[in-house]
XYZ file of C-alpha atoms in Angstrom:
689
model
C 82.124 86.843 78.351
C 84.492 88.596 75.964
C 87.955 87.220 75.362
C 90.026 87.584 78.509
C 87.096 88.923 80.481
C 86.972 87.709 84.081
C 83.557 86.788 85.460
C 82.901 86.209 89.180
C 83.216 82.504 89.850
C 84.807 81.768 86.449
C 88.396 81.279 85.439
C 90.096 84.201 83.722
C 90.676 83.176 80.113
C 92.979 84.683 77.542
C 93.467 84.375 73.801
C 90.167 82.637 73.187
C 90.688 80.056 75.922
C 94.356 79.217 75.157
C 95.341 80.408 78.646
C 93.438 80.197 81.910
C 94.247 81.795 85.247
C 93.232 80.987 88.807
C 93.488 83.969 91.153
C 94.570 83.441 94.765
C 94.736 85.791 97.739
C 97.116 85.306 100.666
C 95.538 84.999 104.113
C 97.903 87.617 105.596
C 100.990 89.551 104.505
C 103.478 87.583 106.678
C 102.346 84.377 104.944
C 102.991 85.707 101.426
C 106.326 83.945 100.875
C 105.032 80.658 102.313
C 101.956 80.887 100.080
C 104.085 81.422 96.967
C 106.313 78.465 97.786
C 103.267 76.275 98.464
C 101.677 77.261 95.164
C 104.848 76.246 93.375
C 104.789 72.887 95.127
C 101.235 72.389 93.893
C 102.298 73.325 90.370
C 105.053 70.681 90.444
C 102.586 68.084 91.704
C 100.178 68.999 88.904
C 102.922 68.703 86.290
C 103.736 65.207 87.574
C 100.078 64.187 87.538
C 99.335 65.695 84.124
C 102.419 65.303 81.895
C 102.858 68.078 79.352
C 100.697 70.634 81.148
C 102.055 74.180 80.856
C 101.392 75.875 84.180
C 103.145 78.520 86.270
C 102.714 81.038 89.078
C 102.809 84.789 88.479
C 101.169 87.997 89.733
C 102.294 91.050 91.696
C 103.244 89.278 94.957
C 105.187 86.646 93.015
C 107.013 89.231 90.893
C 107.816 91.248 94.017
C 109.113 88.169 95.828
C 111.192 87.108 92.830
C 112.601 90.614 92.424
C 113.886 90.818 96.005
C 115.191 87.245 95.948
C 117.003 87.912 92.691
C 118.336 91.251 93.947
C 119.697 89.685 97.145
C 121.528 87.012 95.200
C 122.823 89.492 92.625
C 124.154 91.997 95.166
C 125.813 89.281 97.249
C 127.616 88.054 94.137
C 128.413 91.618 93.060
C 129.809 92.471 96.522
C 132.221 89.522 96.474
C 133.276 90.233 92.888
C 133.699 93.953 93.630
C 135.872 93.303 96.685
C 138.148 90.919 94.780
C 138.375 93.062 91.629
C 138.987 96.268 93.594
C 141.780 94.628 95.594
C 143.371 93.158 92.461
C 143.133 96.498 90.624
C 144.802 98.225 93.554
C 147.553 95.581 93.663
C 148.125 95.689 89.902
C 148.303 99.482 89.701
C 150.715 99.754 92.647
C 152.786 96.662 91.862
C 152.654 95.533 95.478
C 150.415 93.497 97.753
C 150.782 94.511 101.394
C 149.507 98.094 101.365
C 146.577 97.481 99.011
C 145.541 94.610 101.266
C 145.799 96.918 104.289
C 143.412 99.320 102.572
C 141.127 96.437 101.649
C 141.120 95.231 105.271
C 140.186 98.739 106.457
C 137.449 98.768 103.820
C 136.024 95.474 105.074
C 135.949 96.882 108.622
C 134.134 99.976 107.339
C 131.594 97.837 105.466
C 130.997 95.905 108.678
C 130.385 99.166 110.535
C 128.002 100.237 107.763
C 125.987 97.030 108.018
C 125.523 97.758 111.704
C 124.599 101.365 110.885
C 121.999 100.192 108.345
C 120.572 97.728 110.855
C 120.217 100.413 113.534
C 118.805 103.141 111.280
C 116.667 101.198 108.786
C 116.392 97.598 109.897
C 115.486 96.535 106.356
C 116.560 96.903 102.735
C 114.604 97.707 99.572
C 115.360 97.226 95.894
C 117.485 100.418 95.896
C 119.331 100.148 99.225
C 120.189 96.500 98.687
C 122.953 97.639 96.312
C 124.777 99.776 98.885
C 127.564 97.259 99.699
C 129.118 97.028 96.200
C 128.607 100.792 95.850
C 130.535 101.512 99.055
C 133.249 99.034 98.098
C 133.889 101.040 94.946
C 133.728 104.406 96.724
C 135.297 103.918 100.138
C 138.443 102.272 98.752
C 139.208 105.668 97.174
C 140.082 107.042 100.620
C 142.799 104.412 100.947
C 144.003 104.940 97.381
C 144.638 108.658 97.905
C 146.182 108.212 101.343
C 148.571 105.429 100.306
C 149.535 107.198 97.082
C 150.515 110.400 98.886
C 152.232 108.425 101.640
C 154.405 106.620 99.087
C 155.239 109.888 97.321
C 156.483 111.369 100.572
C 158.553 108.242 101.254
C 160.171 108.585 97.820
C 161.066 112.182 98.660
C 163.159 110.896 101.579
C 160.828 111.444 104.533
C 160.575 108.971 107.367
C 157.502 106.794 107.707
C 156.143 108.965 110.537
C 156.763 112.228 108.651
C 155.312 110.742 105.466
C 152.095 109.616 107.150
C 151.782 112.994 108.896
C 152.159 114.842 105.584
C 149.722 112.506 103.854
C 147.105 112.931 106.593
C 147.490 116.728 106.733
C 147.701 117.504 103.014
C 145.910 114.689 101.200
C 143.788 113.958 104.256
C 142.139 117.339 103.838
C 141.129 116.480 100.285
C 140.090 112.971 101.327
C 137.822 114.293 104.062
C 136.444 117.032 101.838
C 135.825 114.596 98.979
C 134.224 112.113 101.371
C 132.062 114.774 102.974
C 130.929 116.218 99.626
C 130.077 112.758 98.296
C 128.270 111.921 101.522
C 126.474 115.275 101.352
C 125.258 114.406 97.853
C 123.884 111.117 99.157
C 122.407 112.585 102.341
C 120.686 115.295 100.276
C 118.547 112.460 98.930
C 116.942 112.197 102.389
C 115.231 115.538 101.729
C 113.062 114.020 98.990
C 109.551 112.726 99.588
C 110.197 109.230 98.235
C 110.941 106.653 100.906
C 113.174 104.448 98.755
C 115.382 107.389 97.723
C 115.492 108.698 101.309
C 116.671 105.330 102.590
C 119.212 105.025 99.787
C 120.624 108.440 100.655
C 120.797 107.641 104.363
C 122.502 104.258 104.107
C 124.926 105.339 101.343
C 125.809 108.753 102.759
C 125.995 107.561 106.336
C 127.880 104.446 105.271
C 130.467 106.515 103.415
C 131.137 108.583 106.529
C 131.349 105.425 108.615
C 133.861 103.897 106.178
C 135.934 107.088 106.345
C 136.708 106.411 110.016
C 138.775 103.193 109.676
C 140.407 104.536 106.521
C 141.697 107.601 108.414
C 142.555 105.796 111.654
C 143.154 102.079 111.168
C 144.897 102.347 107.782
C 147.466 105.016 108.872
C 148.330 102.919 111.927
C 148.864 99.839 109.753
C 151.032 101.815 107.320
C 153.097 103.304 110.130
C 153.945 99.940 111.644
C 154.591 98.232 108.309
C 158.359 97.750 108.422
C 158.732 95.619 105.308
C 160.107 97.193 102.166
C 158.123 97.432 98.989
C 159.061 94.918 96.326
C 158.943 97.394 93.441
C 162.359 98.832 92.643
C 162.722 102.638 92.581
C 163.741 102.475 88.918
C 160.456 100.732 88.065
C 158.424 103.288 89.984
C 160.307 106.128 88.301
C 159.702 104.612 84.864
C 155.972 104.234 85.527
C 155.763 107.816 86.768
C 157.695 109.051 83.750
C 155.321 107.299 81.359
C 152.321 108.913 83.037
C 153.991 112.330 82.833
C 154.777 111.840 79.155
C 151.202 110.797 78.491
C 149.895 113.877 80.287
C 152.152 116.203 78.328
C 150.419 115.132 75.117
C 147.357 117.118 76.147
C 148.841 119.657 78.578
C 151.143 120.812 75.780
C 148.026 121.688 73.758
C 145.526 123.023 76.325
C 143.477 124.997 73.824
C 143.101 121.923 71.632
C 142.062 119.849 74.648
C 139.440 122.395 75.671
C 138.256 122.616 72.064
C 137.966 118.844 71.760
C 136.164 118.765 75.102
C 133.668 121.342 73.852
C 133.190 119.459 70.582
C 132.581 116.175 72.413
C 130.179 117.956 74.729
C 128.306 119.337 71.727
C 128.038 115.871 70.184
C 126.912 114.474 73.518
C 124.330 117.229 73.834
C 122.811 116.138 70.525
C 122.520 112.547 71.770
C 120.976 113.619 75.092
C 117.579 114.037 73.462
C 117.582 110.336 72.565
C 117.755 109.263 76.221
C 114.326 108.139 77.379
C 112.842 106.972 80.661
C 111.558 103.390 80.696
C 108.601 103.296 83.112
C 107.861 99.594 82.547
C 108.642 97.854 85.853
C 108.412 94.458 84.175
C 111.519 95.345 82.143
C 113.548 95.612 85.362
C 113.054 91.957 86.207
C 115.181 89.006 85.181
C 113.454 88.042 81.945
C 114.348 84.398 82.481
C 112.202 84.034 85.616
C 109.101 81.894 85.142
C 106.873 84.493 86.836
C 108.044 87.137 84.356
C 107.712 84.765 81.403
C 104.111 83.869 82.290
C 103.238 87.523 82.893
C 104.532 88.409 79.435
C 102.673 85.473 77.886
C 99.405 86.753 79.259
C 100.179 90.302 78.177
C 101.022 89.202 74.642
C 98.163 86.715 74.275
C 95.304 88.866 75.519
C 93.601 91.986 74.315
C 94.308 93.412 77.782
C 96.292 92.553 80.907
C 95.381 91.017 84.251
C 96.352 94.255 86.016
C 93.100 95.736 87.269
C 92.168 98.955 89.002
C 89.971 98.733 92.081
C 87.081 101.120 92.690
C 85.134 101.060 96.002
C 81.418 101.880 96.256
C 79.440 102.392 99.471
C 76.132 101.000 98.182
C 74.715 98.820 95.425
C 73.211 101.844 93.699
C 76.559 103.648 93.717
C 78.276 100.527 92.364
C 75.743 100.262 89.525
C 76.109 103.942 88.655
C 79.912 103.709 88.664
C 79.825 100.580 86.532
C 77.673 102.298 83.923
C 79.978 105.346 83.766
C 83.203 103.334 83.725
C 82.027 101.099 80.882
C 81.692 104.223 78.710
C 85.413 105.019 79.009
C 87.555 104.312 75.935
C 90.451 102.813 77.918
C 88.300 100.291 79.802
C 87.867 96.728 78.544
C 85.649 95.276 81.270
C 84.197 95.964 84.704
C 83.613 93.120 87.169
C 81.311 93.552 90.158
C 78.642 91.585 92.042
C 76.275 94.547 92.254
C 74.140 93.583 89.190
C 73.522 90.141 90.711
C 72.031 91.653 93.853
C 70.182 94.602 92.346
C 66.786 95.117 90.732
C 63.863 92.754 90.249
C 65.152 89.179 90.497
C 61.831 87.419 89.876
C 62.820 86.279 86.398
C 66.040 84.845 87.863
C 64.038 82.937 90.472
C 61.858 81.529 87.677
C 64.983 80.297 85.904
C 66.180 78.678 89.138
C 62.836 76.838 89.549
C 62.982 75.586 85.970
C 66.547 74.304 86.435
C 65.561 72.498 89.629
C 62.651 70.818 87.855
C 64.837 69.719 84.942
C 67.567 68.316 87.144
C 65.423 66.995 89.959
C 64.935 63.521 88.420
C 68.598 62.929 87.622
C 70.265 60.400 89.872
C 73.746 58.951 89.542
C 74.348 55.226 89.624
C 76.616 53.943 92.412
C 80.271 54.817 91.821
C 82.313 52.146 90.057
C 85.384 51.774 92.283
C 87.073 49.024 90.283
C 89.961 49.502 87.837
C 89.196 50.708 84.331
C 88.690 48.140 81.563
C 91.539 49.166 79.256
C 90.524 46.867 76.404
C 86.957 48.170 76.334
C 88.194 51.764 76.609
C 90.645 51.303 73.736
C 87.916 49.761 71.588
C 85.602 52.720 72.319
C 88.349 55.255 71.598
C 89.185 53.506 68.327
C 85.558 53.660 67.205
C 85.291 57.274 68.299
C 88.426 58.060 66.282
C 86.820 56.624 63.140
C 83.737 58.792 63.701
C 85.918 61.900 64.118
C 87.847 60.990 60.956
C 84.597 60.852 58.982
C 83.552 64.197 60.410
C 86.883 65.698 59.330
C 86.273 64.455 55.780
C 82.768 65.914 55.533
C 83.820 69.200 57.186
C 86.526 69.551 54.529
C 84.074 68.877 51.709
C 81.726 71.485 53.160
C 84.571 74.033 53.238
C 84.356 74.562 57.008
C 88.082 74.787 57.741
C 87.642 76.046 61.325
C 85.553 72.995 62.287
C 87.910 70.698 60.388
C 90.960 71.983 62.327
C 89.187 71.575 65.669
C 88.212 68.015 64.791
C 91.789 67.230 63.798
C 92.977 68.433 67.212
C 90.383 66.163 68.830
C 91.512 63.178 66.753
C 95.154 63.799 67.689
C 94.198 63.984 71.374
C 92.378 60.617 71.139
C 95.392 58.988 69.474
C 97.726 60.466 72.090
C 95.551 59.077 74.886
C 95.534 55.608 73.297
C 99.318 55.717 72.943
C 99.827 56.760 76.575
C 97.533 53.987 77.817
C 99.321 51.396 75.709
C 102.820 52.558 76.718
C 102.527 52.076 80.463
C 101.954 49.076 82.748
C 98.326 47.952 82.403
C 97.659 47.791 86.145
C 99.080 51.290 86.750
C 97.178 52.859 83.846
C 93.936 51.134 84.897
C 94.307 52.499 88.434
C 95.098 56.026 87.236
C 92.094 56.121 84.908
C 89.840 54.763 87.662
C 90.998 57.514 90.046
C 90.381 60.158 87.404
C 86.932 58.764 86.626
C 85.935 58.718 90.288
C 87.147 62.297 90.858
C 85.328 63.507 87.744
C 81.983 61.963 88.642
C 82.287 62.975 92.306
C 82.767 66.598 91.241
C 79.853 66.326 88.795
C 77.627 64.842 91.519
C 78.531 67.674 93.899
C 77.731 70.299 91.260
C 74.397 68.625 90.432
C 73.442 68.437 94.120
C 74.216 72.149 94.541
C 71.940 72.996 91.595
C 69.126 70.774 92.889
C 69.271 72.441 96.301
C 69.044 76.040 95.120
C 66.686 78.196 97.197
C 64.057 79.856 94.976
C 61.912 81.317 97.771
C 63.580 84.784 98.032
C 65.841 87.074 95.979
C 69.603 86.627 96.131
C 71.213 88.265 99.157
C 74.831 88.979 100.078
C 74.960 86.059 102.511
C 73.765 83.691 99.778
C 76.929 84.265 97.764
C 79.803 81.783 97.995
C 82.307 82.885 100.619
C 85.162 83.226 98.123
C 83.176 85.681 95.977
C 81.764 87.526 98.970
C 85.182 88.079 100.562
C 86.646 89.236 97.260
C 83.991 91.679 96.074
C 82.192 92.790 99.248
C 84.024 94.254 102.235
C 83.390 93.674 105.915
C 81.708 97.062 106.160
C 79.381 96.273 103.250
C 81.237 98.224 100.575
C 81.245 96.879 97.031
C 84.332 96.439 94.879
C 84.538 97.051 91.149
C 87.465 95.518 89.268
C 88.245 97.573 86.177
C 90.355 95.951 83.467
C 92.236 98.118 80.914
C 91.888 97.721 77.198
C 95.637 98.000 76.541
C 98.886 96.909 78.180
C 99.219 99.133 81.251
C 102.740 97.929 81.994
C 103.643 100.509 79.356
C 103.537 104.161 80.395
C 101.312 105.509 77.618
C 98.335 103.173 78.134
C 98.904 103.296 81.888
C 98.754 107.090 81.971
C 95.631 107.216 79.787
C 93.879 104.487 81.790
C 94.536 105.973 85.231
C 93.824 109.563 84.249
C 90.562 108.711 82.475
C 89.395 106.451 85.281
C 90.073 109.153 87.866
C 87.630 111.455 86.093
C 84.842 109.044 87.078
C 86.236 107.421 90.240
C 88.743 109.635 92.113
C 89.204 106.952 94.810
C 90.512 104.377 92.341
C 93.463 102.244 93.428
C 95.081 98.974 92.319
C 98.288 97.912 90.555
C 98.102 100.335 87.574
C 97.588 103.266 89.949
C 100.423 102.118 92.225
C 102.804 101.737 89.301
C 101.775 105.121 87.907
C 102.303 106.925 91.207
C 105.475 104.981 92.070
C 107.309 105.724 88.836
C 106.063 109.323 88.656
C 107.134 110.156 92.194
C 110.387 108.243 91.898
C 111.366 110.195 88.803
C 110.383 113.600 90.215
C 112.081 112.935 93.567
C 115.235 111.660 91.847
C 115.347 114.968 89.958
C 114.912 116.828 93.227
C 117.722 114.758 94.734
C 120.059 115.976 91.972
C 119.207 119.598 92.796
C 119.592 119.047 96.537
C 122.895 117.244 96.008
C 124.236 120.094 93.868
C 123.251 122.679 96.458
C 124.818 120.668 99.264
C 128.030 120.113 97.298
C 128.353 123.763 96.257
C 127.966 124.775 99.891
C 130.598 122.247 100.973
C 133.006 123.371 98.226
C 132.617 127.061 99.038
C 133.269 126.282 102.695
C 136.365 124.260 101.738
C 137.908 126.596 99.131
C 136.307 129.790 100.490
C 135.917 130.820 96.862
C 133.031 130.442 94.424
C 135.204 130.120 91.307
C 137.212 127.290 92.861
C 133.949 125.566 93.715
C 132.784 125.868 90.106
C 136.116 124.557 88.809
C 135.785 121.536 91.111
C 132.365 120.904 89.583
C 133.660 121.206 86.009
C 134.612 117.496 85.656
C 131.203 116.542 87.032
C 129.298 118.614 84.496
C 131.426 117.513 81.550
C 131.506 113.864 82.669
C 127.755 113.672 83.158
C 127.118 115.303 79.777
C 129.414 112.768 78.092
C 127.666 109.972 79.969
C 124.283 111.143 78.724
C 125.680 111.281 75.217
C 126.866 107.681 75.399
C 123.527 106.612 76.863
C 121.710 108.194 73.950
C 124.133 106.699 71.413
C 123.995 103.194 72.916
C 120.250 103.308 73.583
C 120.581 102.955 77.370
C 117.401 104.326 78.989
C 116.833 105.645 82.464
C 114.610 103.444 84.592
C 113.361 103.331 88.201
C 116.530 101.473 89.244
C 119.264 103.618 87.664
C 117.543 107.006 87.978
C 119.556 107.673 91.159
C 122.842 107.237 89.290
C 123.384 110.905 88.502
C 122.996 111.907 92.135
C 125.718 109.364 92.926
C 127.884 110.591 90.019
C 127.738 114.168 91.263
C 129.153 113.109 94.603
C 131.763 110.811 93.030
C 132.906 113.154 90.273
C 133.348 116.201 92.470
C 135.903 114.420 94.661
C 138.246 114.217 91.647
C 138.023 117.966 91.168
C 138.641 118.563 94.872
C 141.835 116.487 94.894
C 143.205 118.080 91.718
C 142.427 121.624 92.870
C 143.947 120.947 96.287
C 147.174 119.843 94.600
C 147.032 122.825 92.259
C 146.684 125.323 95.101
C 149.585 123.571 96.822
C 152.003 123.805 93.851
C 150.267 126.100 91.315
C 151.009 123.462 88.653
C 148.173 121.758 86.749
C 150.301 118.680 85.973
C 149.006 115.930 88.269
C 149.119 112.577 86.464
C 152.817 112.033 87.197
C 152.240 112.808 90.863
C 150.415 110.939 93.566
C 147.225 112.942 93.073
C 146.800 112.089 89.397
C 147.690 108.467 89.985
C 145.216 108.301 92.866
C 142.458 109.878 90.761
C 143.135 107.359 87.990
C 143.267 104.324 90.290
C 140.276 105.420 92.380
C 138.248 105.831 89.188
C 139.232 102.311 88.132
C 138.315 100.848 91.522
C 135.040 102.765 91.630
C 134.178 101.636 88.107
C 135.069 98.071 89.146
C 132.801 98.318 92.194
C 129.869 99.556 90.175
C 130.759 97.387 87.210
C 130.269 94.307 89.383
C 126.569 95.174 89.409
C 126.506 94.554 85.658
C 126.808 90.843 86.449
C 123.347 90.954 88.029
C 120.542 89.035 86.364
C 118.110 91.651 87.667
C 117.969 94.016 84.701
C 117.463 97.126 86.851
C 120.510 96.489 89.039
C 122.602 95.635 85.980
C 121.582 98.923 84.337
C 122.597 100.840 87.485
C 126.049 99.266 87.316
C 126.285 99.993 83.596
C 125.446 103.690 83.928
C 127.624 104.182 87.008
C 130.675 102.459 85.514
C 130.300 104.537 82.352
C 129.715 107.762 84.292
C 132.659 107.220 86.642
C 134.954 106.676 83.670
C 133.716 109.825 81.923
C 134.152 111.949 85.065
C 137.695 110.592 85.477
C 138.608 111.443 81.864
C 137.224 114.950 82.260
C 139.151 115.375 85.532
C 142.502 114.357 84.061
C 142.183 116.173 80.714
C 139.736 119.077 80.614
C 140.240 120.396 84.163
C 144.091 120.522 84.001
C 143.898 122.159 80.565
C 141.531 124.852 81.899
C 143.787 125.401 84.924
C 146.825 125.733 82.638
C 145.059 128.338 80.496
C 144.078 130.252 83.623
C 147.657 130.107 84.877
C 149.055 131.402 81.590
C 146.623 134.298 81.666
C 147.911 135.333 85.075
C 145.321 133.872 87.355
C 146.537 132.379 90.618
C 144.315 130.092 92.648
C 144.642 129.527 96.350
C 142.356 128.779 99.238
C 140.217 131.816 99.925
C 141.331 134.108 97.119
C 141.972 134.491 93.414
C 144.033 137.337 92.058
C 145.007 138.492 88.608
């Protein structure tokens, strides 16, 4: 067989025999995890029995199991880190402890409700939905940030606690609910796509956000109302902090045209970098590269002329299998086709003649009785020493003849003999003698079994399906009699280019083809297209929600301005830093649309209330700033994940949230100020000049 070519009944070999693979199939899907764990136990036992052996377990079920196990551990860690960091950020920014902890407590209650909601609606989690807890921690805390910030502003203006909470719920509560509903609408729009993973992500995130809104708008106000203790921060400190924010804001509000110009220039630069952002289809790149299953998969990819990933083609009859095999072998992207059909087809008389000849040659061979005593170490060492001298002479003559390949192989053999002698001499004689005796008995028992099987071959009739070993029969011939063809690609089909060529070319001959390369091709293609649809659906849903809220199209577009600018800047940074899209972070822009628009809603609500674009010195600007920090902290916790896909989701979301926040606090107020100076007046339901 060619290098790396699997043959029925043989081991798969790679790189000229440097690597060998044993393929296993699980008895049933529920036993998959138990089978993987048992295989790893066997590997450990083998490593103890054969010191120095390099062996591991890999394959699609193992990679899938490792991915979910890694993702569960990563998201649990990220959730705890996000909760702590969000609470500390809230406390630091507000210079107090009690009220941020009240909001955090309401958040924890909302997360608990969401877990129940996810259990009732889905009952399971996938590689996308498993990240929903740290995501909601970063998002749902924003409700508390805006409510508490407005509540404290009203208290500073001299209102009673009851009047302050009423004003906060009526005025800021409208923006909170609208922002929450628009963000949830963006998530729920994902349920309209045809990809199950994205649908489930939209349902659990959107529904969870609405669920978290309930305790934030009910439990948190009640806790604030009955909190009788004074804040520890002196009014002078709060006034100084507010004054610094106002002074900072005046640096750009005093030059609105310059701010808009700089925003346009940055957007232009970002637009140039957008074309450098690529989509990484390779699912192996999403995994933790330190996992043994991933390491062994990459070893086999790098060491072989092709990968172990095979396409599967069914055939109803032997003749169809033979015809398909002949056509498939002609394809440029195919390295090898494995099927049992040629063994069972055609005139087998010459094969039967070979079987008779083998039986005659082996019929007279008989093994002596098995020696069950311990090995004679002295005699063995003497034989190995003599054999080493013979090999040394062969090395000398091979070198004189100029046969360097043979010389190197003989040198490896000599080193192996010397290593064996050293191992035997290093250990206790009785133990080594027993180990060698056990090995010798197992070796000759296996050889005797193989010889007996050859001597008992039936040469009376051609080979039939039932004559095949059960392991081959179950693997290549179905219960209904259909034949399976395993088609191995010539190139690395983890990568999109070879994968696309391989699947497309194979489908021209065998439209019913399936297998890992086809699954990966369809999975990534549909995920990408449905993620793009989710962005469109989310935009439509948000525009509808904004028009209903503001009752004005221009206000809706202004609310979307920070989203558009922030996302463009995010794409620019991704292109500049070389951060690609992948199947894990492709949903990030749907999430950013929902997150970014809430900033615009809050700022526009405050603007229509006071007709003043200055917001950073007020509760609204502070809340937008702090909520962006907490959201970035929630998503940023995902960057701690060892799963590369989850880490990339956190990276893109933290970057995108920050960009949307900057656009909200700089570009949007500057645009509103220019509109105000030109005579425009914005209010709910109308705009007049």
